[in-house]
Amino acid sequence: MSLVRLNIKGISYSQTQNGAYALILSEVDGERKLPIVIGAFEAQSIAIALEKEIKPPRPLTHDLFKNFADRFDILVKQVIIHKLVDGVFYSSIICERDKIEEIIDARTSDAIALALRFQAPIFTYKNILDQAGIYLKVNPKKEDENDPESLLVDELVSEDVEMVGKETSYKDLSLEELNKMLDQAVANEDYELAARIRDEISKRG
């Protein structure tokens, strides 16, 4: 079975279903997207890894794993989403130490959070993408809630999903106020909020 490389396109979240998030992956040489439902902690950890400018005051669990692996010369080479059963994705982390390769089973959300920190590529098999991939152009900054492409993502998680980074009530705030809110969110370790504020600041820059 041939492998297909994936990139991360964005994270969606629900305001009506607590803890409901969807990670949207996109095939590198194609148009299909692979949506994966993930938990709140993993969504936060992935968002932090994507937002390079947000630095937690203390390491998150995935940061701790990265520090541990670095200390003992363990390299994460790649992540493979290798199985889909009843809507649940199964993944493997391909690691290497002293030129010996090991394969470790992991939840897909954890595997991707680690892949980001190790700058490791993410793959899936073509048959999984054929089975679960959808044709959907995801734009995290799209403001039209009635856009049919956005509604298709909504159905995957809940009836009321907004993309992380979408313009919210921050539009009426000044940059100074946003930066203060960002500092406070990081201090409170509310990284989901920090990611949204960071995106609003970036849109103005």
PDB file of C-alpha atoms in Angstrom:
ATOM      1  CA  MET A   1       0.000   0.000   0.000  1.00  0.00           C
ATOM      2  CA  SER A   2       1.341   3.405  -0.949  1.00  0.00           C
ATOM      3  CA  LEU A   3       1.809   6.177   1.597  1.00  0.00           C
ATOM      4  CA  VAL A   4       0.357   9.659   1.138  1.00  0.00           C
ATOM      5  CA  ARG A   5       1.934  12.617   2.925  1.00  0.00           C
ATOM      6  CA  LEU A   6      -0.361  14.945   4.858  1.00  0.00           C
ATOM      7  CA  ASN A   7      -0.136  18.540   6.074  1.00  0.00           C
ATOM      8  CA  ILE A   8      -2.126  20.168   8.860  1.00  0.00           C
ATOM      9  CA  LYS A   9      -4.674  22.651   7.510  1.00  0.00           C
ATOM     10  CA  GLY A  10      -6.345  23.747  10.752  1.00  0.00           C
ATOM     11  CA  ILE A  11      -8.323  22.886  13.859  1.00  0.00           C
ATOM     12  CA  SER A  12     -12.053  23.418  14.267  1.00  0.00           C
ATOM     13  CA  TYR A  13     -13.895  23.630  17.564  1.00  0.00           C
ATOM     14  CA  SER A  14     -17.484  23.514  18.742  1.00  0.00           C
ATOM     15  CA  GLN A  15     -19.207  25.986  21.039  1.00  0.00           C
ATOM     16  CA  THR A  16     -22.188  23.686  21.550  1.00  0.00           C
ATOM     17  CA  GLN A  17     -20.350  20.465  22.360  1.00  0.00           C
ATOM     18  CA  ASN A  18     -17.661  20.797  25.005  1.00  0.00           C
ATOM     19  CA  GLY A  19     -14.445  19.028  24.047  1.00  0.00           C
ATOM     20  CA  ALA A  20     -15.489  18.548  20.415  1.00  0.00           C
ATOM     21  CA  TYR A  21     -12.655  19.407  18.032  1.00  0.00           C
ATOM     22  CA  ALA A  22     -11.688  18.352  14.525  1.00  0.00           C
ATOM     23  CA  LEU A  23      -8.164  18.317  13.134  1.00  0.00           C
ATOM     24  CA  ILE A  24      -8.142  18.834   9.361  1.00  0.00           C
ATOM     25  CA  LEU A  25      -5.293  17.183   7.458  1.00  0.00           C
ATOM     26  CA  SER A  26      -4.690  17.700   3.736  1.00  0.00           C
ATOM     27  CA  GLU A  27      -2.888  15.464   1.253  1.00  0.00           C
ATOM     28  CA  VAL A  28       0.233  17.186  -0.068  1.00  0.00           C
ATOM     29  CA  ASP A  29      -0.247  16.338  -3.736  1.00  0.00           C
ATOM     30  CA  GLY A  30      -4.020  16.404  -3.904  1.00  0.00           C
ATOM     31  CA  GLU A  31      -7.232  18.126  -2.912  1.00  0.00           C
ATOM     32  CA  ARG A  32      -8.641  15.726  -0.324  1.00  0.00           C
ATOM     33  CA  LYS A  33      -8.863  16.537   3.381  1.00  0.00           C
ATOM     34  CA  LEU A  34      -8.838  14.041   6.236  1.00  0.00           C
ATOM     35  CA  PRO A  35     -10.879  15.251   9.248  1.00  0.00           C
ATOM     36  CA  ILE A  36     -10.081  13.617  12.607  1.00  0.00           C
ATOM     37  CA  VAL A  37     -12.053  14.242  15.812  1.00  0.00           C
ATOM     38  CA  ILE A  38      -9.680  14.919  18.724  1.00  0.00           C
ATOM     39  CA  GLY A  39      -9.880  15.898  22.384  1.00  0.00           C
ATOM     40  CA  ALA A  40      -9.544  19.359  23.894  1.00  0.00           C
ATOM     41  CA  PHE A  41      -6.098  18.796  25.421  1.00  0.00           C
ATOM     42  CA  GLU A  42      -4.665  17.429  22.190  1.00  0.00           C
ATOM     43  CA  ALA A  43      -6.249  20.260  20.195  1.00  0.00           C
ATOM     44  CA  GLN A  44      -4.638  22.762  22.557  1.00  0.00           C
ATOM     45  CA  SER A  45      -1.262  21.030  22.304  1.00  0.00           C
ATOM     46  CA  ILE A  46      -1.378  20.951  18.502  1.00  0.00           C
ATOM     47  CA  ALA A  47      -2.450  24.616  18.367  1.00  0.00           C
ATOM     48  CA  ILE A  48       0.503  25.573  20.581  1.00  0.00           C
ATOM     49  CA  ALA A  49       2.908  23.712  18.288  1.00  0.00           C
ATOM     50  CA  LEU A  50       1.435  25.469  15.254  1.00  0.00           C
ATOM     51  CA  GLU A  51       1.620  28.901  16.909  1.00  0.00           C
ATOM     52  CA  LYS A  52       5.382  29.291  17.089  1.00  0.00           C
ATOM     53  CA  GLU A  53       5.205  32.593  18.962  1.00  0.00           C
ATOM     54  CA  ILE A  54       3.246  31.232  21.929  1.00  0.00           C
ATOM     55  CA  LYS A  55       5.575  29.779  24.546  1.00  0.00           C
ATOM     56  CA  PRO A  56       3.960  28.029  27.547  1.00  0.00           C
ATOM     57  CA  PRO A  57       5.547  29.007  30.887  1.00  0.00           C
ATOM     58  CA  ARG A  58       5.769  25.293  31.693  1.00  0.00           C
ATOM     59  CA  PRO A  59       6.169  22.380  29.240  1.00  0.00           C
ATOM     60  CA  LEU A  60       2.999  20.614  28.161  1.00  0.00           C
ATOM     61  CA  THR A  61       2.963  16.816  28.205  1.00  0.00           C
ATOM     62  CA  HIS A  62       4.044  16.607  24.566  1.00  0.00           C
ATOM     63  CA  ASP A  63       6.792  19.156  25.194  1.00  0.00           C
ATOM     64  CA  LEU A  64       7.967  17.012  28.109  1.00  0.00           C
ATOM     65  CA  PHE A  65       8.077  13.967  25.850  1.00  0.00           C
ATOM     66  CA  LYS A  66      10.141  15.962  23.332  1.00  0.00           C
ATOM     67  CA  ASN A  67      12.576  17.093  26.043  1.00  0.00           C
ATOM     68  CA  PHE A  68      12.830  13.518  27.342  1.00  0.00           C
ATOM     69  CA  ALA A  69      13.469  12.140  23.853  1.00  0.00           C
ATOM     70  CA  ASP A  70      16.088  14.802  23.112  1.00  0.00           C
ATOM     71  CA  ARG A  71      17.913  14.021  26.355  1.00  0.00           C
ATOM     72  CA  PHE A  72      18.169  10.340  25.445  1.00  0.00           C
ATOM     73  CA  ASP A  73      18.843  10.868  21.726  1.00  0.00           C
ATOM     74  CA  ILE A  74      15.517   9.469  20.542  1.00  0.00           C
ATOM     75  CA  LEU A  75      14.353  10.847  17.193  1.00  0.00           C
ATOM     76  CA  VAL A  76      10.783  10.736  15.909  1.00  0.00           C
ATOM     77  CA  LYS A  77      11.270  10.166  12.182  1.00  0.00           C
ATOM     78  CA  GLN A  78       7.657  10.028  11.002  1.00  0.00           C
ATOM     79  CA  VAL A  79       4.054   9.346  11.952  1.00  0.00           C
ATOM     80  CA  ILE A  80       1.829   6.971  10.005  1.00  0.00           C
ATOM     81  CA  ILE A  81      -1.960   6.860  10.325  1.00  0.00           C
ATOM     82  CA  HIS A  82      -2.197   3.179   9.487  1.00  0.00           C
ATOM     83  CA  LYS A  83      -5.731   2.019  10.315  1.00  0.00           C
ATOM     84  CA  LEU A  84      -9.333   3.247  10.428  1.00  0.00           C
ATOM     85  CA  VAL A  85     -11.894   1.155  12.332  1.00  0.00           C
ATOM     86  CA  ASP A  86     -15.444   2.351  13.107  1.00  0.00           C
ATOM     87  CA  GLY A  87     -14.426   5.964  12.592  1.00  0.00           C
ATOM     88  CA  VAL A  88     -11.375   5.710  14.880  1.00  0.00           C
ATOM     89  CA  PHE A  89      -7.926   6.366  13.410  1.00  0.00           C
ATOM     90  CA  TYR A  90      -4.918   4.367  14.647  1.00  0.00           C
ATOM     91  CA  SER A  91      -1.374   5.650  14.291  1.00  0.00           C
ATOM     92  CA  SER A  92       2.236   4.613  14.736  1.00  0.00           C
ATOM     93  CA  ILE A  93       5.232   6.730  15.684  1.00  0.00           C
ATOM     94  CA  ILE A  94       8.432   5.661  13.925  1.00  0.00           C
ATOM     95  CA  CYS A  95      11.366   6.375  16.265  1.00  0.00           C
ATOM     96  CA  GLU A  96      15.103   5.863  15.998  1.00  0.00           C
ATOM     97  CA  ARG A  97      17.875   5.611  18.595  1.00  0.00           C
ATOM     98  CA  ASP A  98      21.441   4.488  17.917  1.00  0.00           C
ATOM     99  CA  LYS A  99      20.379   3.684  14.341  1.00  0.00           C
ATOM    100  CA  ILE A 100      17.793   1.200  15.644  1.00  0.00           C
ATOM    101  CA  GLU A 101      14.239   1.864  14.491  1.00  0.00           C
ATOM    102  CA  GLU A 102      11.241   1.231  16.731  1.00  0.00           C
ATOM    103  CA  ILE A 103       7.506   1.484  16.047  1.00  0.00           C
ATOM    104  CA  ILE A 104       5.257   2.747  18.855  1.00  0.00           C
ATOM    105  CA  ASP A 105       1.455   2.686  18.789  1.00  0.00           C
ATOM    106  CA  ALA A 106      -0.199   5.999  19.680  1.00  0.00           C
ATOM    107  CA  ARG A 107      -3.439   7.886  19.488  1.00  0.00           C
ATOM    108  CA  THR A 108      -3.454   9.883  16.277  1.00  0.00           C
ATOM    109  CA  SER A 109      -3.832  13.198  18.105  1.00  0.00           C
ATOM    110  CA  ASP A 110      -0.812  12.463  20.320  1.00  0.00           C
ATOM    111  CA  ALA A 111       1.218  11.251  17.365  1.00  0.00           C
ATOM    112  CA  ILE A 112       0.535  14.441  15.399  1.00  0.00           C
ATOM    113  CA  ALA A 113       1.278  16.674  18.399  1.00  0.00           C
ATOM    114  CA  LEU A 114       4.675  14.967  18.650  1.00  0.00           C
ATOM    115  CA  ALA A 115       5.294  15.034  14.900  1.00  0.00           C
ATOM    116  CA  LEU A 116       4.934  18.822  14.975  1.00  0.00           C
ATOM    117  CA  ARG A 117       7.477  19.140  17.765  1.00  0.00           C
ATOM    118  CA  PHE A 118       9.989  16.901  15.992  1.00  0.00           C
ATOM    119  CA  GLN A 119       9.198  18.426  12.582  1.00  0.00           C
ATOM    120  CA  ALA A 120       8.481  14.889  11.414  1.00  0.00           C
ATOM    121  CA  PRO A 121       6.344  14.142   8.345  1.00  0.00           C
ATOM    122  CA  ILE A 122       2.832  12.725   8.696  1.00  0.00           C
ATOM    123  CA  PHE A 123       1.593   9.982   6.368  1.00  0.00           C
ATOM    124  CA  THR A 124      -1.441   7.800   5.831  1.00  0.00           C
ATOM    125  CA  TYR A 125      -2.161   4.958   3.441  1.00  0.00           C
ATOM    126  CA  LYS A 126      -3.945   5.663   0.179  1.00  0.00           C
ATOM    127  CA  ASN A 127      -6.790   3.281   1.025  1.00  0.00           C
ATOM    128  CA  ILE A 128      -7.527   5.201   4.251  1.00  0.00           C
ATOM    129  CA  LEU A 129      -7.644   8.486   2.356  1.00  0.00           C
ATOM    130  CA  ASP A 130      -9.876   6.846  -0.261  1.00  0.00           C
ATOM    131  CA  GLN A 131     -12.190   5.715   2.523  1.00  0.00           C
ATOM    132  CA  ALA A 132     -12.305   8.806   4.758  1.00  0.00           C
ATOM    133  CA  GLY A 133     -10.966  11.691   2.664  1.00  0.00           C
ATOM    134  CA  ILE A 134     -13.282  14.483   1.553  1.00  0.00           C
ATOM    135  CA  TYR A 135     -12.956  17.265  -0.986  1.00  0.00           C
ATOM    136  CA  LEU A 136     -13.124  20.417   1.093  1.00  0.00           C
ATOM    137  CA  LYS A 137     -11.241  23.693   0.937  1.00  0.00           C
ATOM    138  CA  VAL A 138     -10.723  24.828   4.526  1.00  0.00           C
ATOM    139  CA  ASN A 139      -9.992  28.496   5.167  1.00  0.00           C
ATOM    140  CA  PRO A 140      -9.547  29.239   8.904  1.00  0.00           C
ATOM    141  CA  LYS A 141     -10.112  32.965   8.266  1.00  0.00           C
ATOM    142  CA  LYS A 142     -13.307  32.595   6.260  1.00  0.00           C
ATOM    143  CA  GLU A 143     -15.989  34.796   7.750  1.00  0.00           C
ATOM    144  CA  ASP A 144     -19.049  33.422   5.947  1.00  0.00           C
ATOM    145  CA  GLU A 145     -20.736  31.063   8.397  1.00  0.00           C
ATOM    146  CA  ASN A 146     -23.179  29.978   5.679  1.00  0.00           C
ATOM    147  CA  ASP A 147     -20.436  28.829   3.312  1.00  0.00           C
ATOM    148  CA  PRO A 148     -21.302  25.267   2.221  1.00  0.00           C
ATOM    149  CA  GLU A 149     -17.702  24.103   2.653  1.00  0.00           C
ATOM    150  CA  SER A 150     -17.691  25.283   6.262  1.00  0.00           C
ATOM    151  CA  LEU A 151     -21.029  23.587   6.867  1.00  0.00           C
ATOM    152  CA  LEU A 152     -19.540  20.306   5.682  1.00  0.00           C
ATOM    153  CA  VAL A 153     -16.904  20.556   8.397  1.00  0.00           C
ATOM    154  CA  ASP A 154     -19.633  21.454  10.907  1.00  0.00           C
ATOM    155  CA  GLU A 155     -21.348  18.147  10.317  1.00  0.00           C
ATOM    156  CA  LEU A 156     -18.217  16.266  11.326  1.00  0.00           C
ATOM    157  CA  VAL A 157     -18.130  17.663  14.838  1.00  0.00           C
ATOM    158  CA  SER A 158     -21.372  19.442  15.740  1.00  0.00           C
ATOM    159  CA  GLU A 159     -24.092  21.727  14.459  1.00  0.00           C
ATOM    160  CA  ASP A 160     -22.216  24.844  15.480  1.00  0.00           C
ATOM    161  CA  VAL A 161     -18.489  24.761  14.717  1.00  0.00           C
ATOM    162  CA  GLU A 162     -16.171  27.707  14.233  1.00  0.00           C
ATOM    163  CA  MET A 163     -12.616  27.509  12.992  1.00  0.00           C
ATOM    164  CA  VAL A 164      -9.848  28.289  15.467  1.00  0.00           C
ATOM    165  CA  GLY A 165      -8.583  31.750  14.622  1.00  0.00           C
ATOM    166  CA  LYS A 166     -11.896  32.925  13.205  1.00  0.00           C
ATOM    167  CA  GLU A 167     -12.698  36.560  13.937  1.00  0.00           C
ATOM    168  CA  THR A 168     -14.713  36.800  17.137  1.00  0.00           C
ATOM    169  CA  SER A 169     -15.381  39.703  19.489  1.00  0.00           C
ATOM    170  CA  TYR A 170     -11.711  40.752  19.250  1.00  0.00           C
ATOM    171  CA  LYS A 171     -12.331  42.902  16.168  1.00  0.00           C
ATOM    172  CA  ASP A 172     -13.259  45.946  18.268  1.00  0.00           C
ATOM    173  CA  LEU A 173     -10.158  45.740  20.478  1.00  0.00           C
ATOM    174  CA  SER A 174      -6.916  47.605  19.908  1.00  0.00           C
ATOM    175  CA  LEU A 175      -3.600  45.839  19.306  1.00  0.00           C
ATOM    176  CA  GLU A 176      -2.432  46.910  22.749  1.00  0.00           C
ATOM    177  CA  GLU A 177      -5.506  45.339  24.347  1.00  0.00           C
ATOM    178  CA  LEU A 178      -5.067  42.170  22.307  1.00  0.00           C
ATOM    179  CA  ASN A 179      -1.411  41.841  23.327  1.00  0.00           C
ATOM    180  CA  LYS A 180      -2.356  42.230  26.987  1.00  0.00           C
ATOM    181  CA  MET A 181      -5.048  39.578  26.583  1.00  0.00           C
ATOM    182  CA  LEU A 182      -2.517  37.307  24.875  1.00  0.00           C
ATOM    183  CA  ASP A 183      -0.032  37.660  27.727  1.00  0.00           C
ATOM    184  CA  GLN A 184      -2.788  36.953  30.245  1.00  0.00           C
ATOM    185  CA  ALA A 185      -4.019  33.890  28.349  1.00  0.00           C
ATOM    186  CA  VAL A 186      -0.497  32.434  28.224  1.00  0.00           C
ATOM    187  CA  ALA A 187       0.031  33.199  31.913  1.00  0.00           C
ATOM    188  CA  ASN A 188      -3.223  31.378  32.691  1.00  0.00           C
ATOM    189  CA  GLU A 189      -2.146  28.507  30.406  1.00  0.00           C
ATOM    190  CA  ASP A 190      -5.292  28.959  28.327  1.00  0.00           C
ATOM    191  CA  TYR A 191      -3.562  28.172  25.049  1.00  0.00           C
ATOM    192  CA  GLU A 192      -6.726  27.688  23.030  1.00  0.00           C
ATOM    193  CA  LEU A 193      -7.691  31.302  23.749  1.00  0.00           C
ATOM    194  CA  ALA A 194      -4.116  32.463  23.178  1.00  0.00           C
ATOM    195  CA  ALA A 195      -4.077  30.859  19.731  1.00  0.00           C
ATOM    196  CA  ARG A 196      -7.250  32.690  18.708  1.00  0.00           C
ATOM    197  CA  ILE A 197      -5.940  36.039  19.971  1.00  0.00           C
ATOM    198  CA  ARG A 198      -2.605  35.458  18.244  1.00  0.00           C
ATOM    199  CA  ASP A 199      -4.396  34.851  14.965  1.00  0.00           C
ATOM    200  CA  GLU A 200      -6.383  38.103  15.320  1.00  0.00           C
ATOM    201  CA  ILE A 201      -3.119  39.996  15.959  1.00  0.00           C
ATOM    202  CA  SER A 202      -1.484  38.340  12.924  1.00  0.00           C
ATOM    203  CA  LYS A 203      -4.373  39.343  10.674  1.00  0.00           C
ATOM    204  CA  ARG A 204      -3.711  42.994  11.509  1.00  0.00           C
ATOM    205  CA  GLY A 205       0.037  42.765  11.052  1.00  0.00           C
TER     206      GLY A 205
END
